[in-house]
Coordinates of C-alpha atoms in Angstrom, one line a residue:
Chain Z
X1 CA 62.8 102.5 80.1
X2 CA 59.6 102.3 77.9
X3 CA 60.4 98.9 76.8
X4 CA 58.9 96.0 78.9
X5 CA 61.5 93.6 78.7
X6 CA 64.0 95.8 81.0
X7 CA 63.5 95.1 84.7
X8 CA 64.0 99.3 85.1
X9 CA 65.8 101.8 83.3
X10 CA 66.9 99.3 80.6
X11 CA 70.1 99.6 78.1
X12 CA 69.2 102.4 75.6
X13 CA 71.7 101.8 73.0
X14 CA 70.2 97.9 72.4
X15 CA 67.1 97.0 71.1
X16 CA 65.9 93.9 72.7
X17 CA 63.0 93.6 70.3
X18 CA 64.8 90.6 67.7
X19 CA 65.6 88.5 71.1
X20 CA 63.8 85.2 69.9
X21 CA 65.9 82.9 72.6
X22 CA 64.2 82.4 75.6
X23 CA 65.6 83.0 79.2
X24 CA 65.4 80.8 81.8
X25 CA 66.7 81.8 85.2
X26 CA 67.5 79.1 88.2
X27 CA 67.4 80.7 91.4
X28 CA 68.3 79.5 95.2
X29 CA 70.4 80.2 98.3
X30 CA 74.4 78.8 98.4
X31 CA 74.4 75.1 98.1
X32 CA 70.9 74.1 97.0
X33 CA 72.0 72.4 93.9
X34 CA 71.5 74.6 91.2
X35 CA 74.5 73.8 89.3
X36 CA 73.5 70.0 89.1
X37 CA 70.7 70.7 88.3
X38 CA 70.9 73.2 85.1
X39 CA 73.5 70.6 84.1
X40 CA 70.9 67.8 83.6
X41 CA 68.3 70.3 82.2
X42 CA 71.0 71.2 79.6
X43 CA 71.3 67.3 78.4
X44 CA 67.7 67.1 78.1
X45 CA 67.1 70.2 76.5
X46 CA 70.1 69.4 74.2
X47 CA 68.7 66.0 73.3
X48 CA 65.2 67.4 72.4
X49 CA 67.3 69.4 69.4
X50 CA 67.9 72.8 71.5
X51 CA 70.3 75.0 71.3
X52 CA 71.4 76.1 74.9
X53 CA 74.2 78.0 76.3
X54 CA 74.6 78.5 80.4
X55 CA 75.2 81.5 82.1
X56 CA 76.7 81.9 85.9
X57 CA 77.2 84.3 88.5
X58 CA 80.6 85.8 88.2
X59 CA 82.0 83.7 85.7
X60 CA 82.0 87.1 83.2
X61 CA 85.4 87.2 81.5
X62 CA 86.0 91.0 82.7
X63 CA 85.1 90.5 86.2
X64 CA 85.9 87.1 87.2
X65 CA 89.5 87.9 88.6
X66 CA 88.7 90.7 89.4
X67 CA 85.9 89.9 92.3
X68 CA 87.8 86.9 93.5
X69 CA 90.7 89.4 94.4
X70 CA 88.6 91.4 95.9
X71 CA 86.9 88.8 97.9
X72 CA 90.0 87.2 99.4
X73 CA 91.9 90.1 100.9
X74 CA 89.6 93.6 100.0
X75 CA 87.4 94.3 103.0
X76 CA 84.3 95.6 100.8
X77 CA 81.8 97.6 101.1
X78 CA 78.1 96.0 100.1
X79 CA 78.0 99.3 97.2
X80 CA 81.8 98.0 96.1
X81 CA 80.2 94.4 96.4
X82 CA 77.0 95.1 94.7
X83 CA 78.5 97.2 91.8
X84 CA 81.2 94.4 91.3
X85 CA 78.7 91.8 90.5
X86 CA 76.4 94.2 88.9
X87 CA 79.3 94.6 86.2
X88 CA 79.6 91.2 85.6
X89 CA 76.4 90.6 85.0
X90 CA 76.5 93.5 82.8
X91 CA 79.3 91.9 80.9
X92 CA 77.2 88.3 80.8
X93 CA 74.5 90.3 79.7
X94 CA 76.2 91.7 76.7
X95 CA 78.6 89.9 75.6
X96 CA 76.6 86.1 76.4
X97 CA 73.2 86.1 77.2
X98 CA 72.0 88.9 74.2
X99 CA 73.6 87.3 71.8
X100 CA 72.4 83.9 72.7
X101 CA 68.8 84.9 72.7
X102 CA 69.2 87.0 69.3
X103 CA 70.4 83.3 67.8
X104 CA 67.5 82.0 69.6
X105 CA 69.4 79.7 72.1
X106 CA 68.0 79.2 75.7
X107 CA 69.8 80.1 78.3
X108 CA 70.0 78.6 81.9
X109 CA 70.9 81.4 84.3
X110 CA 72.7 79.8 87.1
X111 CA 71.7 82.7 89.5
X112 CA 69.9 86.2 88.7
X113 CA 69.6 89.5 89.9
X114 CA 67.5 88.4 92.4
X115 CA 70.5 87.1 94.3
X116 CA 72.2 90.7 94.2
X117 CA 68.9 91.5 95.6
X118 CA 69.1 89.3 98.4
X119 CA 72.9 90.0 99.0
X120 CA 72.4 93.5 99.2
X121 CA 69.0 93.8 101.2
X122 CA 71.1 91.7 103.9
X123 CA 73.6 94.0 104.1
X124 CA 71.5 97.5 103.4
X125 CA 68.1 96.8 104.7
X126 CA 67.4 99.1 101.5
X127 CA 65.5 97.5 98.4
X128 CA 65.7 100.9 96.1
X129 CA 69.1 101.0 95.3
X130 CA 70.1 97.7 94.3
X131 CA 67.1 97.6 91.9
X132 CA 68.0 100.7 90.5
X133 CA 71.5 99.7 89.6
X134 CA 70.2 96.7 87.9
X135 CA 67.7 98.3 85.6
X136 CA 69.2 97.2 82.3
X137 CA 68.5 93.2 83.4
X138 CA 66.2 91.4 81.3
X139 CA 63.0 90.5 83.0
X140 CA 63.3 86.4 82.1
X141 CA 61.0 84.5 80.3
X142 CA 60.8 82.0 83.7
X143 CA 62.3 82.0 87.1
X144 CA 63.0 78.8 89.2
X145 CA 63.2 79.4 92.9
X146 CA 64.6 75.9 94.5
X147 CA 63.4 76.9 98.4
X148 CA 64.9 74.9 101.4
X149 CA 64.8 75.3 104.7
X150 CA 68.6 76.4 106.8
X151 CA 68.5 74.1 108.7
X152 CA 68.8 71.2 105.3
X153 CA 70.8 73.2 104.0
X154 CA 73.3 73.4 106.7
X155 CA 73.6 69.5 106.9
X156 CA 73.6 69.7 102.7
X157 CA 76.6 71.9 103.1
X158 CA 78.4 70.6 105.4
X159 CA 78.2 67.0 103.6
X160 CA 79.7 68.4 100.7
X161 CA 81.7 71.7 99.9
X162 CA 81.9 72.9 104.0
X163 CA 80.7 76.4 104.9
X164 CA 83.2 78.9 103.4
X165 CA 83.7 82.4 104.6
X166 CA 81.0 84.7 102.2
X167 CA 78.6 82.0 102.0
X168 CA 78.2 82.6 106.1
X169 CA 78.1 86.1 105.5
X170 CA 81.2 86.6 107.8
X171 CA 81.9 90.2 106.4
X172 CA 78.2 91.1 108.7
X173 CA 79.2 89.3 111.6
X174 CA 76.4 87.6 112.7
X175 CA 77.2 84.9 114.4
X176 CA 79.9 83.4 117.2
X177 CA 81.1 81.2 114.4
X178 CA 80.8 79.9 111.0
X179 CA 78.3 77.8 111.7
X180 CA 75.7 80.3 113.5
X181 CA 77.3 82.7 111.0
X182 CA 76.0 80.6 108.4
X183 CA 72.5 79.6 109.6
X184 CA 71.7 83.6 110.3
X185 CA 73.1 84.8 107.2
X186 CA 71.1 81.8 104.9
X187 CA 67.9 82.2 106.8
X188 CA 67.8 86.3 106.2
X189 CA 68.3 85.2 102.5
X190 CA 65.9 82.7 102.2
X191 CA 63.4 85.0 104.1
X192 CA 63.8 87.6 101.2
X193 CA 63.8 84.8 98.3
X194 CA 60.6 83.9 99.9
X195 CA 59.1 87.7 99.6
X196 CA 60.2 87.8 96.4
X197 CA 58.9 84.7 95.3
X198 CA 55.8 86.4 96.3
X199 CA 56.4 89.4 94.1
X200 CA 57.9 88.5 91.2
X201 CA 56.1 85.0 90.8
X202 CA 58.7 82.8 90.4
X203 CA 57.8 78.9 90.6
X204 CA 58.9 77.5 93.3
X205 CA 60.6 74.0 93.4
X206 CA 60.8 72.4 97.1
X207 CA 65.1 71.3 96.8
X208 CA 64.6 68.9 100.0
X209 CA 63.1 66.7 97.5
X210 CA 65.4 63.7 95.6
X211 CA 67.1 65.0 92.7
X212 CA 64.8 62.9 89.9
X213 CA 61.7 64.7 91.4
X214 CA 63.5 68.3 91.8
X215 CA 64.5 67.6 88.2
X216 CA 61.1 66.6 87.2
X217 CA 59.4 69.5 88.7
X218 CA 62.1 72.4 86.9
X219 CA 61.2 70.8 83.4
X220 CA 57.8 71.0 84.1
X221 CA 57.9 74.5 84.6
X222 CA 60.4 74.8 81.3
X223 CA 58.4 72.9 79.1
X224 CA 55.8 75.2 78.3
X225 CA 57.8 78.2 78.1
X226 CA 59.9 76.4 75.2
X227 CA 59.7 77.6 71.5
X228 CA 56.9 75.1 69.6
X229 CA 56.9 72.8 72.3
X230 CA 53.2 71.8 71.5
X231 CA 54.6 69.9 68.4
X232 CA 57.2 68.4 70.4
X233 CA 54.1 66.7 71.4
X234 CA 54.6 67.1 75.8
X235 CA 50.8 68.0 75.9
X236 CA 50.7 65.0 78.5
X237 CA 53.4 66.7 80.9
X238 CA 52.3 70.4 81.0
X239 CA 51.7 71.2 84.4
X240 CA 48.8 73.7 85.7
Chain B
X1 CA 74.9 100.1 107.3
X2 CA 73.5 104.1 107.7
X3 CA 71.4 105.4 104.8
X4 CA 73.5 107.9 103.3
X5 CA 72.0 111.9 102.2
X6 CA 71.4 111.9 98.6
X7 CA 73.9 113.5 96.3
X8 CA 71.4 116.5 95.5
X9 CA 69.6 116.8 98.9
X10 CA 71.3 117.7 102.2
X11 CA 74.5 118.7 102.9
X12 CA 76.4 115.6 105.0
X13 CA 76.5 115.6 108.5
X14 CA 80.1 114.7 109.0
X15 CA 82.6 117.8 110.5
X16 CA 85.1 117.7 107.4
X17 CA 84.7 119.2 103.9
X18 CA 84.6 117.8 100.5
X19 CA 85.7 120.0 97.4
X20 CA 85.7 118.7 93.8
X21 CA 86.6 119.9 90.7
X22 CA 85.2 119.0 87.2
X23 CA 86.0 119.7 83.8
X24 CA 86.8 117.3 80.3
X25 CA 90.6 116.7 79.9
X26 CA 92.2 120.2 79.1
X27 CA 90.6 122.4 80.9
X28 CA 93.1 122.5 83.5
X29 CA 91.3 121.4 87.1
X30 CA 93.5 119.0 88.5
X31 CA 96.6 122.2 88.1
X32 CA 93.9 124.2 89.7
X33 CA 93.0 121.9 92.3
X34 CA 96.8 121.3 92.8
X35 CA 97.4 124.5 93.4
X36 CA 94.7 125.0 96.1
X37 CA 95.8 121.6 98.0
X38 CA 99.4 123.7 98.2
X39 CA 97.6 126.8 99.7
X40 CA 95.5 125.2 101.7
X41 CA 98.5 122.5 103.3
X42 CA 100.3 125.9 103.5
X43 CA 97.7 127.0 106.0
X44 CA 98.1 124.1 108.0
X45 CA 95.1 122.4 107.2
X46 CA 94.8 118.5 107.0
X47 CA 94.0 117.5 103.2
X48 CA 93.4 114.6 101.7
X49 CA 93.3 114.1 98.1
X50 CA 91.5 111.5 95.7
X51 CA 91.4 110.8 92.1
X52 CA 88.6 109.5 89.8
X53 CA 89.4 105.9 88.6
X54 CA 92.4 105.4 91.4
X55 CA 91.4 102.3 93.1
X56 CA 93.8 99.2 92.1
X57 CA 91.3 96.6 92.0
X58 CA 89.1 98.5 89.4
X59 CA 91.9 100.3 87.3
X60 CA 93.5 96.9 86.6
X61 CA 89.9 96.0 85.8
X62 CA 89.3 98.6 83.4
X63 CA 92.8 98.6 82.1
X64 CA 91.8 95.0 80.8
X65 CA 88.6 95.9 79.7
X66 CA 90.2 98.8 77.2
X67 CA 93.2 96.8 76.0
X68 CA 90.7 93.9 74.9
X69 CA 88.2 96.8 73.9
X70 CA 85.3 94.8 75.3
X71 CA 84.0 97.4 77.3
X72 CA 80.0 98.1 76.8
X73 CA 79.0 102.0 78.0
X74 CA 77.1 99.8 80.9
X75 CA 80.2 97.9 82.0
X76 CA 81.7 100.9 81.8
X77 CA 79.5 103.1 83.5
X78 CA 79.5 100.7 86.5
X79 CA 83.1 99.8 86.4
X80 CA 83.5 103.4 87.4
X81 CA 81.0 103.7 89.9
X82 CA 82.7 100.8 91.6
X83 CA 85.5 102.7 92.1
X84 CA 83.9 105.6 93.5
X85 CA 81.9 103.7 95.7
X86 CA 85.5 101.8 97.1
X87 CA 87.0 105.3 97.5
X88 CA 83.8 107.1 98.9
X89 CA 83.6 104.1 101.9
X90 CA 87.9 103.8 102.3
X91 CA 89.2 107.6 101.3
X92 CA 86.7 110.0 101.2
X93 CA 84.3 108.9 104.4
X94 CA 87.1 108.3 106.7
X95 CA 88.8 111.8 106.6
X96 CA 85.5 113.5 106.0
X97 CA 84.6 111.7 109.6
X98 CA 87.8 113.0 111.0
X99 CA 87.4 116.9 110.4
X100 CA 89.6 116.8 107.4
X101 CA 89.6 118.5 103.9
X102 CA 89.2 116.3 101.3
X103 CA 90.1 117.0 97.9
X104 CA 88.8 115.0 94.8
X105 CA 89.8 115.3 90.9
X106 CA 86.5 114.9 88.9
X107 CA 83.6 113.5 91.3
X108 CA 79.8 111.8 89.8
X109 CA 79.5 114.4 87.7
X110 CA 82.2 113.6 85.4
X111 CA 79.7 109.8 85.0
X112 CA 76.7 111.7 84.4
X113 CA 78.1 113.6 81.7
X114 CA 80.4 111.2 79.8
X115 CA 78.2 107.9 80.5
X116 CA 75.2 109.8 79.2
X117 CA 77.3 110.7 75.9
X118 CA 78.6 107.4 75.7
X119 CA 75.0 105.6 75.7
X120 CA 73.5 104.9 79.0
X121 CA 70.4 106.3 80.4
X122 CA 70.3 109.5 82.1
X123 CA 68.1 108.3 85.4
X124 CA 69.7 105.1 85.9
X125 CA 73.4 106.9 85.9
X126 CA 71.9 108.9 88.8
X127 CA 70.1 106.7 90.7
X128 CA 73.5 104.5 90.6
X129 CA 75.0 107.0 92.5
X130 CA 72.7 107.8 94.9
X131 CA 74.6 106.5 98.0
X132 CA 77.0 109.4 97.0
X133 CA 77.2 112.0 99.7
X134 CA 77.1 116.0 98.4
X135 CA 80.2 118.1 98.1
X136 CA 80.3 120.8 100.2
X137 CA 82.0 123.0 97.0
X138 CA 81.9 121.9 93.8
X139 CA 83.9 123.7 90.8
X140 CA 83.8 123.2 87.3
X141 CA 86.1 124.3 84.9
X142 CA 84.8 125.5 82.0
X143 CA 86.6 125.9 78.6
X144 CA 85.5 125.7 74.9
X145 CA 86.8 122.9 72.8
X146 CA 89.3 124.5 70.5
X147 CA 90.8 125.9 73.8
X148 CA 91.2 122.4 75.3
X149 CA 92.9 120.7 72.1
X150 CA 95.4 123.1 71.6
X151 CA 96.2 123.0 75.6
X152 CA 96.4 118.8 74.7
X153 CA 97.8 118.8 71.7
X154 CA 101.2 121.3 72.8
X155 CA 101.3 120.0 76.4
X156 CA 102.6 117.0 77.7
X157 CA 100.7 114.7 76.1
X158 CA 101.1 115.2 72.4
X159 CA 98.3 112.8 71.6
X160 CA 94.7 111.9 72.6
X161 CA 93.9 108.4 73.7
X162 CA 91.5 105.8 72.6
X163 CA 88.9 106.4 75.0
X164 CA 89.8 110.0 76.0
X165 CA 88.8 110.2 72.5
X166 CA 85.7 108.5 72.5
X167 CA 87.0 106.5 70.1
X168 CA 84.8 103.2 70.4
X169 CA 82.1 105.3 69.5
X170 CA 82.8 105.6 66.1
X171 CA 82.6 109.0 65.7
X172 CA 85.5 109.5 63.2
X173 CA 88.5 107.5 62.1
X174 CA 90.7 110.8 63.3
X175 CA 91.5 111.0 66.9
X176 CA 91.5 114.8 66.9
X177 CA 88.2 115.0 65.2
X178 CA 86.5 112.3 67.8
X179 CA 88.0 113.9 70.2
X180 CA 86.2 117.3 69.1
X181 CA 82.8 115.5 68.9
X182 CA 83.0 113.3 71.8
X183 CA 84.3 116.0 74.2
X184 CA 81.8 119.4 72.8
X185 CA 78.7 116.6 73.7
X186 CA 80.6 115.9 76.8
X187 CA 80.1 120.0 77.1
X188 CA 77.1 120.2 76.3
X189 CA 75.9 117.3 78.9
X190 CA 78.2 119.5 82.0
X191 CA 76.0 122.6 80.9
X192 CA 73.0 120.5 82.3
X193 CA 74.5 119.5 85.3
X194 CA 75.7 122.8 86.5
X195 CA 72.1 123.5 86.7
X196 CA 70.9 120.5 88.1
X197 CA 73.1 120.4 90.8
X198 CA 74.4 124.0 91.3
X199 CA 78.1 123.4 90.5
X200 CA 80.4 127.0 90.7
X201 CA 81.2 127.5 87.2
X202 CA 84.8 128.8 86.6
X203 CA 86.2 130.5 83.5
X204 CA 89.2 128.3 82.7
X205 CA 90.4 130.3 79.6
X206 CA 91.5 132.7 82.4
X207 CA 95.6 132.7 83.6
X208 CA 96.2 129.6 85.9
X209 CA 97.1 132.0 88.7
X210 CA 94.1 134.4 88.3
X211 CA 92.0 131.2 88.2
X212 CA 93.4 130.1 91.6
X213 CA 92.9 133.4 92.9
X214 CA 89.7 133.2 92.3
X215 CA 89.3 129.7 93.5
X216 CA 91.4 130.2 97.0
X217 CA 89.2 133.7 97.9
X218 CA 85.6 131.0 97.4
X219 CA 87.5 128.6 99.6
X220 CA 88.2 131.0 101.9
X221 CA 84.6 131.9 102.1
X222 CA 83.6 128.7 102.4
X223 CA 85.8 127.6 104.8
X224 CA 84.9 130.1 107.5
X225 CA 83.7 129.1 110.4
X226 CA 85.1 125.0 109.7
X227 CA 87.8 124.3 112.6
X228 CA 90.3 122.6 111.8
X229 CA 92.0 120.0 113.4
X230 CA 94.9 120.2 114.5
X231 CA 97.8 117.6 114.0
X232 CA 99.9 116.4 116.6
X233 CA 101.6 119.5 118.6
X234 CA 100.4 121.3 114.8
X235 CA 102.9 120.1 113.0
X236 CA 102.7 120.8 109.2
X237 CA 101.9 118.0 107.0
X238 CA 104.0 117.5 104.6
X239 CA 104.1 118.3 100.5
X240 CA 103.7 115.3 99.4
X241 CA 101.7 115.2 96.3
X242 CA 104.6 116.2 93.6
X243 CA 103.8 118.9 90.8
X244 CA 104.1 116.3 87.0
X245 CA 102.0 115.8 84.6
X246 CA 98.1 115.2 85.2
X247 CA 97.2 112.0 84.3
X248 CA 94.3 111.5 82.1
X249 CA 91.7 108.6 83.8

């Protein structure tokens, strides 16, 4: 609780005081290109001698089975849903990202807490709880928000993977079909990335952009936050 | 999605009633609570009964999680909550809603007592709960340690397990012994929350059917004035929850 690095009521039994890593989180709605995108980050980072490991949202070793089960038959709740990925992240957080930052590797956070936020807030209309639950997160070191419009997006997603059933927020009902299912359920998200943009000052990155400038932009917010990177001698790239 | 009433402020609005029991392993609440679910099908009320950690999605979960031994007191903590929060919306809700009785075996309490012991702050494990609805009669069985090991150790289960035991805490290489630490702070932690939230405390050194009577003449109280509904042409439900050996979560 007292300690700063805990988003709320943080994990008591674990001093997070030796983390020397830093913690980069890469935040956006379904389908922006986040994946793609920490994938090239980790070549470049990797080439300029750092050690990173990356992190994703319910790929936890406990919970991974577990929420995929419960997604494709278990009509859940949004507290089942919530406390599901809550517990994988809790998992990552112990078991992956702690230990990487205590060695002093970055880590690329494909997806935060700030998407439980979102998901939840959706489904609730309450912000309390949800922050409450995730208390023991660590507050990163940076946050990239890549912000695109729904209507993008839709094409975007319909060019490549297709609209599935929880990325068009089905389980609310919101719409005739997936498509207006879809549209309604990304624009409520993207409406409360975009408060919380506000809030919790994450730099945002326009995704409608090309990939090389998207890419160009997410290591410019990086660079600075890296360990020594003065001597890696960037001085000419650091942005405002 | 309605806002749900906090677990320590107003009583729930829906026509049914919710009675818990709590208690560490031994003390000999789910026999009570057993009992009670007899009387009160006897009577011809509808009853439906819940257990802590019951759900099948999260027990296979957490049965994982303890064989590989990779579970942290968070994961834990919320791998628990989980459940509850799948049983609250798809057992407890929809019989509470109906008029009916609803039984549970060990309820947020038994997470506020052993989470706390076992690492994890005390606000957050509350706040993670707070979409819980309030009991309308909450027992807790009370019984000293010594009491509760012997009742273990000559019953039907002859030996503790790992986590019953708090044994990934490291509190000593000898089951019985961790069991005896881990369990009196799990005492000591209930002794707060009787307090805090104003659970019945119940002497559970007493005779099992002395203990019942006790319990069946506060239900009785409790329950006067709450209508029943009736079944179809009031037919009795049957007995279908058999009497064998309480299973440990």
């Amino acid at each position: 609780m007292a300690d700063g690095r805990f988003f709320g009521d943080g994990l008591t039994y674990l001093d997070p005081s030796d983390l020397k890593g830093k913690l980069i989180a890469i935040e956006g709605t379904d389908g922006v290109g986040r994946s793609t995108h920490i994938e090239m980050l980790q070549e470049w980072l990797e080439v300029q001698g750092y050690g990173v490991i990356t992190t994703g949202w319910t790929r936890s070793n406990l919970m991974s089975k577990t929420i995929e089960v419960a997604k494709a038959g278990n009509i859940l709740d949004h507290w089942s849903l919530s406390l599901l990925y809550a517990t994988d992240f809790a998992d990552r957080l112990e078991h992956q990202i702690i230990p990487a930052l205590r060695s002093g590797f970055i880590v690329l956070a494909d997806r935060y807490i700030y998407t439980a936020f979102a998901r939840d807030f959706v489904r609730s209309g309450n912000r309390t709880w949800i922050r409450d639950v995730f208390g023991f997160a660590l507050i990163p070191d940076l946050v990239c928000y890549m912000r695109i419009d729904v209507e993008t997006l839709a094409l975007r997603v319909i060019e490549t993977t297709g609209m599935n059933y929880w990325e068009s927020g089905m389980d609310l009902r919101l719409g005739a079909d997936l498509y207006e299912s879809f549209k309604k359920y990304q624009s409520l998200l993207i409406e409360e990335f975009d408060k919380m943009a506000e809030e919790f000052r994450f730099n945002v990155v326009d995704a409608r952009k090309s990939p090389e400038e998207i890419q160009e932009e997410l290591r410019g917010h990086i660079l600075p936050v890296l360990p020594g990177h003065k001597r890696a001698g960037a001085s000419e790239q650091v942005p405002a | 999605m309605t806002e749900l009433h906090g677990a320590k402020g107003a009583p729930h609005p829906y026509p049914g009633k919710l009675i818990i029991v709590e208690g560490i392993d031994g003390s000999g609440k789910s026999t009570q609570l057993l009992l009670l679910h007899k009387w009160l099908e006897s009577k011809g009320y509808k009853v439906f009964f819940t257990e802590w950690n019951s759900s099948d999605l999260v027990k296979d979960t957490t049965k994982r999680g303890k064989k590989t031994k990779s579970l942290t007191p968070t994961t834990f903590s919320l791998l628990h909550a989980t459940d509850f929060a799948s049983r609250l919306y798809h057992q407890i809700l929809p019989p509470l809603k109906a008029g009916m009785l609803v039984l549970a075996d060990r309820y947020m309490y038994t997470a506020f007592a052993r989470d706390v012991v076992r690492g994890v702050s005390r606000d957050w494990v509350r706040k993670l709960y707070h979409f819980a609805i309030k009991p309308d009669m909450a027992f807790y069985y009370r019984v000293p340690i010594e009491v509760a090991i012997s009742r273990l150790l000559r019953g039907t289960r002859g030996q503790f397990k790992y986590y019953e035991a708090g044994m990934d805490m490291n509190l000593s290489p000898d089951v019985t012994e961790s069991f005896r630490l881990f369990q009196s702070q799990i005492l000591a932690e209930y002794d707060k929350i009787v307090e805090e939230f104003g659970l019945l405390t119940m002497d559970a050194t007493l005779d099992i059917e002395t203990q019942q009577e006790q319990m069946r003449t506060l239900v009785q109280d409790a329950l006067r004035g709450y209508k029943p509904k009736r079944g179809t042409y009031g037919r009795r439900t049957l007995f279908w929850r058999r009497f064998d050996i309480p299973r440990s979560e």
